PDB file of C-alpha atoms in Angstrom:
ATOM      1  CA  MET A 276     -10.118 -34.983   8.000  1.00  0.00           C
ATOM      2  CA  ARG A 277     -10.769 -34.202   4.354  1.00  0.00           C
ATOM      3  CA  PHE A 278      -7.692 -32.158   3.510  1.00  0.00           C
ATOM      4  CA  PRO A 279      -4.321 -33.911   3.300  1.00  0.00           C
ATOM      5  CA  PRO A 280      -1.204 -32.573   5.002  1.00  0.00           C
ATOM      6  CA  LEU A 281       0.091 -29.572   3.093  1.00  0.00           C
ATOM      7  CA  SER A 282       2.925 -29.977   0.613  1.00  0.00           C
ATOM      8  CA  PRO A 283       5.037 -26.888  -0.102  1.00  0.00           C
ATOM      9  CA  ARG A 284       3.607 -24.980  -3.043  1.00  0.00           C
ATOM     10  CA  ASP A 285       3.289 -21.611  -4.740  1.00  0.00           C
ATOM     11  CA  VAL A 286      -0.044 -20.181  -5.878  1.00  0.00           C
ATOM     12  CA  ARG A 287      -0.978 -17.006  -7.750  1.00  0.00           C
ATOM     13  CA  TRP A 288      -4.209 -15.027  -7.984  1.00  0.00           C
ATOM     14  CA  ALA A 289      -5.171 -11.961  -9.981  1.00  0.00           C
ATOM     15  CA  PRO A 290      -8.062  -9.600  -9.360  1.00  0.00           C
ATOM     16  CA  VAL A 291     -11.070 -10.016 -11.646  1.00  0.00           C
ATOM     17  CA  VAL A 292     -11.270  -6.232 -12.098  1.00  0.00           C
ATOM     18  CA  GLY A 293      -8.291  -3.890 -12.239  1.00  0.00           C
ATOM     19  CA  MET A 294      -4.582  -4.530 -12.122  1.00  0.00           C
ATOM     20  CA  GLY A 295      -2.787  -6.669  -9.579  1.00  0.00           C
ATOM     21  CA  LEU A 296      -1.228  -9.990  -8.690  1.00  0.00           C
ATOM     22  CA  GLU A 297      -0.560 -12.110  -5.625  1.00  0.00           C
ATOM     23  CA  HIS A 298       2.222 -14.672  -5.310  1.00  0.00           C
ATOM     24  CA  LEU A 299       1.805 -16.943  -2.255  1.00  0.00           C
ATOM     25  CA  SER A 300       4.353 -19.477  -1.003  1.00  0.00           C
ATOM     26  CA  LEU A 301       3.197 -22.091   1.485  1.00  0.00           C
ATOM     27  CA  SER A 302       5.579 -24.255   3.457  1.00  0.00           C
ATOM     28  CA  ALA A 303       5.070 -26.887   6.110  1.00  0.00           C
ATOM     29  CA  THR A 304       7.133 -26.560   9.293  1.00  0.00           C
ATOM     30  CA  PRO A 305       7.591 -29.005  12.165  1.00  0.00           C
ATOM     31  CA  SER A 306       4.910 -27.107  14.117  1.00  0.00           C
ATOM     32  CA  GLY A 307       2.511 -26.047  11.342  1.00  0.00           C
ATOM     33  CA  VAL A 308       2.385 -23.940   8.192  1.00  0.00           C
ATOM     34  CA  VAL A 309       3.907 -20.628   7.098  1.00  0.00           C
ATOM     35  CA  ALA A 310       2.336 -18.539   4.348  1.00  0.00           C
ATOM     36  CA  ARG A 311       4.376 -15.752   2.739  1.00  0.00           C
ATOM     37  CA  SER A 312       2.960 -13.556   0.030  1.00  0.00           C
ATOM     38  CA  ALA A 313       3.540 -10.439  -2.013  1.00  0.00           C
ATOM     39  CA  VAL A 314       0.421  -8.622  -3.236  1.00  0.00           C
ATOM     40  CA  ILE A 315       0.080  -5.644  -5.551  1.00  0.00           C
ATOM     41  CA  GLY A 316      -3.269  -4.205  -6.491  1.00  0.00           C
ATOM     42  CA  GLU A 317      -5.824  -1.451  -6.277  1.00  0.00           C
ATOM     43  CA  ARG A 318      -8.415  -0.803  -3.606  1.00  0.00           C
ATOM     44  CA  LYS A 319     -10.932   2.040  -3.777  1.00  0.00           C
ATOM     45  CA  ALA A 320      -8.975   3.736  -6.593  1.00  0.00           C
ATOM     46  CA  ALA A 321      -5.705   3.633  -4.618  1.00  0.00           C
ATOM     47  CA  SER A 322      -2.864   1.299  -5.550  1.00  0.00           C
ATOM     48  CA  PHE A 323      -1.008  -0.704  -2.899  1.00  0.00           C
ATOM     49  CA  GLY A 324       1.880  -3.098  -2.516  1.00  0.00           C
ATOM     50  CA  ALA A 325       2.112  -5.351   0.517  1.00  0.00           C
ATOM     51  CA  PHE A 326       3.925  -8.343   1.910  1.00  0.00           C
ATOM     52  CA  TYR A 327       2.298 -10.605   4.480  1.00  0.00           C
ATOM     53  CA  GLU A 328       3.441 -13.564   6.507  1.00  0.00           C
ATOM     54  CA  ILE A 329       1.110 -15.812   8.508  1.00  0.00           C
ATOM     55  CA  HIS A 330       2.284 -18.493  10.950  1.00  0.00           C
ATOM     56  CA  LEU A 331      -0.287 -21.246  11.520  1.00  0.00           C
ATOM     57  CA  SER A 332      -0.417 -24.181  13.908  1.00  0.00           C
ATOM     58  CA  ALA A 333      -0.713 -27.718  12.545  1.00  0.00           C
ATOM     59  CA  GLY A 334      -4.492 -27.281  12.971  1.00  0.00           C
ATOM     60  CA  TRP A 335      -4.453 -24.111  10.822  1.00  0.00           C
ATOM     61  CA  GLN A 336      -5.049 -21.719  13.722  1.00  0.00           C
ATOM     62  CA  VAL A 337      -3.332 -18.361  13.244  1.00  0.00           C
ATOM     63  CA  GLU A 338      -0.503 -17.942  15.749  1.00  0.00           C
ATOM     64  CA  ARG A 339       0.775 -14.631  14.388  1.00  0.00           C
ATOM     65  CA  PHE A 340       0.766 -12.517  11.261  1.00  0.00           C
ATOM     66  CA  ARG A 341       2.550  -9.503   9.857  1.00  0.00           C
ATOM     67  CA  ILE A 342       1.625  -7.171   7.004  1.00  0.00           C
ATOM     68  CA  GLU A 343       4.021  -4.574   5.666  1.00  0.00           C
ATOM     69  CA  THR A 344       3.228  -2.139   2.884  1.00  0.00           C
ATOM     70  CA  ALA A 345       5.680  -1.027   0.228  1.00  0.00           C
ATOM     71  CA  GLY A 346       5.416   2.418   1.845  1.00  0.00           C
ATOM     72  CA  GLY A 347       6.648   1.076   5.193  1.00  0.00           C
ATOM     73  CA  ALA A 348       3.404   0.827   7.200  1.00  0.00           C
ATOM     74  CA  ARG A 349       3.319  -2.296   9.339  1.00  0.00           C
ATOM     75  CA  LEU A 350       0.765  -4.328  11.285  1.00  0.00           C
ATOM     76  CA  SER A 351       1.870  -7.294  13.372  1.00  0.00           C
ATOM     77  CA  LEU A 352      -0.354  -9.228  15.792  1.00  0.00           C
ATOM     78  CA  SER A 353      -0.141 -12.570  17.572  1.00  0.00           C
ATOM     79  CA  GLN A 354      -2.609 -14.734  19.477  1.00  0.00           C
ATOM     80  CA  ASP A 355      -1.579 -15.495  23.039  1.00  0.00           C
ATOM     81  CA  GLY A 356      -4.704 -17.646  23.429  1.00  0.00           C
ATOM     82  CA  PRO A 357      -7.604 -18.461  21.103  1.00  0.00           C
ATOM     83  CA  GLY A 358      -9.164 -15.164  20.090  1.00  0.00           C
ATOM     84  CA  ARG A 359      -6.866 -12.986  22.227  1.00  0.00           C
ATOM     85  CA  TRP A 360      -4.631 -10.700  20.148  1.00  0.00           C
ATOM     86  CA  THR A 361      -1.506  -8.843  21.183  1.00  0.00           C
ATOM     87  CA  ALA A 362       0.486  -6.200  19.293  1.00  0.00           C
ATOM     88  CA  ASP A 363       4.291  -6.330  19.006  1.00  0.00           C
ATOM     89  CA  ASP A 364       4.624  -3.812  21.842  1.00  0.00           C
ATOM     90  CA  GLY A 365       2.712  -6.152  24.186  1.00  0.00           C
ATOM     91  CA  THR A 366      -0.553  -4.199  24.029  1.00  0.00           C
ATOM     92  CA  ASN A 367      -3.604  -6.436  24.332  1.00  0.00           C
ATOM     93  CA  ARG A 368      -6.082  -5.733  21.513  1.00  0.00           C
ATOM     94  CA  ALA A 369      -9.296  -6.327  23.493  1.00  0.00           C
ATOM     95  CA  ASP A 370     -11.271  -4.817  20.601  1.00  0.00           C
ATOM     96  CA  LEU A 371     -10.419  -7.972  18.618  1.00  0.00           C
ATOM     97  CA  ASP A 372     -11.301 -10.505  21.342  1.00  0.00           C
ATOM     98  CA  GLY A 373     -13.067 -13.600  20.058  1.00  0.00           C
ATOM     99  CA  CYS A 374     -11.553 -13.482  16.571  1.00  0.00           C
ATOM    100  CA  ILE A 375      -9.811 -16.789  15.879  1.00  0.00           C
ATOM    101  CA  ASP A 376      -9.232 -16.397  12.131  1.00  0.00           C
ATOM    102  CA  ILE A 377      -8.054 -13.442  10.080  1.00  0.00           C
ATOM    103  CA  ASP A 378      -9.387 -12.080   6.798  1.00  0.00           C
ATOM    104  CA  LEU A 379      -6.970  -9.949   4.791  1.00  0.00           C
ATOM    105  CA  ALA A 380      -9.006  -8.038   2.190  1.00  0.00           C
ATOM    106  CA  GLY A 381      -6.363  -8.144  -0.537  1.00  0.00           C
ATOM    107  CA  THR A 382      -6.164 -11.943  -0.797  1.00  0.00           C
ATOM    108  CA  PRO A 383      -8.428 -14.992  -1.210  1.00  0.00           C
ATOM    109  CA  PHE A 384      -5.923 -17.090   0.783  1.00  0.00           C
ATOM    110  CA  THR A 385      -7.328 -16.149   4.173  1.00  0.00           C
ATOM    111  CA  ASN A 386     -10.660 -17.777   3.247  1.00  0.00           C
ATOM    112  CA  THR A 387      -8.719 -21.039   3.429  1.00  0.00           C
ATOM    113  CA  LEU A 388      -7.945 -20.526   7.130  1.00  0.00           C
ATOM    114  CA  PRO A 389     -11.426 -21.264   8.570  1.00  0.00           C
ATOM    115  CA  ILE A 390     -12.052 -23.869   5.861  1.00  0.00           C
ATOM    116  CA  ARG A 391      -8.927 -25.822   6.886  1.00  0.00           C
ATOM    117  CA  ARG A 392      -9.186 -25.103  10.631  1.00  0.00           C
ATOM    118  CA  LEU A 393     -12.807 -26.305  10.739  1.00  0.00           C
ATOM    119  CA  ASP A 394     -12.245 -29.138   8.257  1.00  0.00           C
ATOM    120  CA  GLY A 395     -15.413 -31.269   8.208  1.00  0.00           C
ATOM    121  CA  GLN A 396     -17.275 -29.004  10.686  1.00  0.00           C
ATOM    122  CA  LEU A 397     -18.814 -26.547   8.209  1.00  0.00           C
ATOM    123  CA  THR A 398     -21.631 -28.767   6.913  1.00  0.00           C
ATOM    124  CA  THR A 399     -24.054 -26.478   8.749  1.00  0.00           C
ATOM    125  CA  PRO A 400     -23.755 -22.685   8.468  1.00  0.00           C
ATOM    126  CA  THR A 401     -21.124 -21.506  10.951  1.00  0.00           C
ATOM    127  CA  GLU A 402     -20.826 -17.908  12.124  1.00  0.00           C
ATOM    128  CA  LEU A 403     -17.340 -16.585  12.871  1.00  0.00           C
ATOM    129  CA  ARG A 404     -15.879 -13.375  14.285  1.00  0.00           C
ATOM    130  CA  MET A 405     -13.026 -12.531  11.970  1.00  0.00           C
ATOM    131  CA  LEU A 406     -10.109 -10.175  12.498  1.00  0.00           C
ATOM    132  CA  TYR A 407     -10.562  -8.284   9.228  1.00  0.00           C
ATOM    133  CA  VAL A 408      -7.831  -6.102   7.730  1.00  0.00           C
ATOM    134  CA  PRO A 409      -8.991  -3.842   4.870  1.00  0.00           C
ATOM    135  CA  PHE A 410      -6.243  -3.085   2.369  1.00  0.00           C
ATOM    136  CA  ASP A 411      -7.152   0.595   2.068  1.00  0.00           C
ATOM    137  CA  THR A 412      -6.429   1.441   5.728  1.00  0.00           C
ATOM    138  CA  PHE A 413      -4.668  -1.658   7.147  1.00  0.00           C
ATOM    139  CA  GLU A 414      -6.529  -0.972  10.429  1.00  0.00           C
ATOM    140  CA  PRO A 415      -7.880  -4.250  11.893  1.00  0.00           C
ATOM    141  CA  LEU A 416     -11.506  -4.563  12.921  1.00  0.00           C
ATOM    142  CA  VAL A 417     -14.029  -7.265  13.778  1.00  0.00           C
ATOM    143  CA  ASP A 418     -16.176  -8.651  10.969  1.00  0.00           C
ATOM    144  CA  ALA A 419     -18.963 -11.224  11.330  1.00  0.00           C
ATOM    145  CA  GLN A 420     -18.894 -13.885   8.594  1.00  0.00           C
ATOM    146  CA  ARG A 421     -20.579 -17.209   7.865  1.00  0.00           C
ATOM    147  CA  TYR A 422     -19.067 -20.249   6.141  1.00  0.00           C
ATOM    148  CA  THR A 423     -20.964 -23.301   4.894  1.00  0.00           C
ATOM    149  CA  GLU A 424     -19.636 -26.375   3.122  1.00  0.00           C
ATOM    150  CA  LEU A 425     -21.847 -27.003   0.072  1.00  0.00           C
ATOM    151  CA  SER A 426     -19.794 -29.981  -1.167  1.00  0.00           C
ATOM    152  CA  PRO A 427     -16.274 -31.280  -0.439  1.00  0.00           C
ATOM    153  CA  HIS A 428     -14.708 -28.660  -2.732  1.00  0.00           C
ATOM    154  CA  LEU A 429     -17.262 -25.834  -2.581  1.00  0.00           C
ATOM    155  CA  TYR A 430     -17.865 -23.410   0.299  1.00  0.00           C
ATOM    156  CA  ARG A 431     -20.233 -20.493   0.694  1.00  0.00           C
ATOM    157  CA  TYR A 432     -18.878 -17.314   2.249  1.00  0.00           C
ATOM    158  CA  GLU A 433     -21.395 -14.756   3.541  1.00  0.00           C
ATOM    159  CA  ALA A 434     -20.938 -11.392   5.199  1.00  0.00           C
ATOM    160  CA  MET A 435     -23.296 -11.429   8.177  1.00  0.00           C
ATOM    161  CA  ASP A 436     -24.486  -7.898   7.370  1.00  0.00           C
ATOM    162  CA  GLY A 437     -25.893  -9.290   4.097  1.00  0.00           C
ATOM    163  CA  THR A 438     -23.737  -7.128   1.831  1.00  0.00           C
ATOM    164  CA  PHE A 439     -21.850  -9.945   0.088  1.00  0.00           C
ATOM    165  CA  ALA A 440     -21.923 -13.687  -0.524  1.00  0.00           C
ATOM    166  CA  ALA A 441     -19.913 -15.962  -2.808  1.00  0.00           C
ATOM    167  CA  ASP A 442     -19.576 -19.662  -3.504  1.00  0.00           C
ATOM    168  CA  LEU A 443     -15.877 -20.523  -3.397  1.00  0.00           C
ATOM    169  CA  PRO A 444     -14.530 -23.581  -5.201  1.00  0.00           C
ATOM    170  CA  VAL A 445     -11.352 -24.879  -3.537  1.00  0.00           C
ATOM    171  CA  ASP A 446      -8.638 -27.299  -4.594  1.00  0.00           C
ATOM    172  CA  GLU A 447      -7.416 -30.427  -2.792  1.00  0.00           C
ATOM    173  CA  ASP A 448      -5.588 -28.228  -0.223  1.00  0.00           C
ATOM    174  CA  GLY A 449      -8.589 -25.982   0.472  1.00  0.00           C
ATOM    175  CA  LEU A 450      -7.119 -23.057  -1.498  1.00  0.00           C
ATOM    176  CA  VAL A 451      -9.605 -20.874  -3.346  1.00  0.00           C
ATOM    177  CA  ILE A 452      -9.633 -21.436  -7.106  1.00  0.00           C
ATOM    178  CA  ASP A 453     -12.142 -18.763  -8.039  1.00  0.00           C
ATOM    179  CA  TYR A 454     -13.589 -15.958  -5.931  1.00  0.00           C
ATOM    180  CA  PRO A 455     -16.467 -14.611  -8.043  1.00  0.00           C
ATOM    181  CA  THR A 456     -16.173 -10.879  -8.796  1.00  0.00           C
ATOM    182  CA  LEU A 457     -12.913 -10.542  -6.821  1.00  0.00           C
ATOM    183  CA  PHE A 458     -10.073 -13.012  -7.633  1.00  0.00           C
ATOM    184  CA  ARG A 459      -9.160 -15.837  -9.978  1.00  0.00           C
ATOM    185  CA  ARG A 460      -6.287 -18.325  -9.864  1.00  0.00           C
ATOM    186  CA  VAL A 461      -3.633 -17.822 -12.541  1.00  0.00           C
TER     187      VAL A 461
END
């Protein structure tokens, strides 16, 4: 294991282009990690405000997450088995089957999830089915992504459709420091 156990901490990111800010608080619990964050920003010329909370196992696997917009829209899903998602009302989301990790478009934090969960296993390119939540619609969908460890503190992210790639430097906890063209740590 390359990453040490998580110590409670707060981290902030700002978008490279446009207005916005994210404030993330991470805390260790007896069973894992909880991430709570407030994000304000712009996406496709529309402004948004959102709060998200992600509960992770000790191995950094998403157990459940919730996103709520300032306007009151809400998305809440939990895994009742690896890659099997259920809505709050008990509805199985079969359309999301096979997605272990989540990728919330408005934050670089969720890039940390596969990096920490697969700690030491990304030395060869690894393809993942991600539960992706765009911040313009907040409607979850499946997105194919690839992660590769380039060095102990540098990871390559690639969209499998070839539309985007970025080399992501991370700190000692696996948190993104700089996300070229999208976010920077402040």
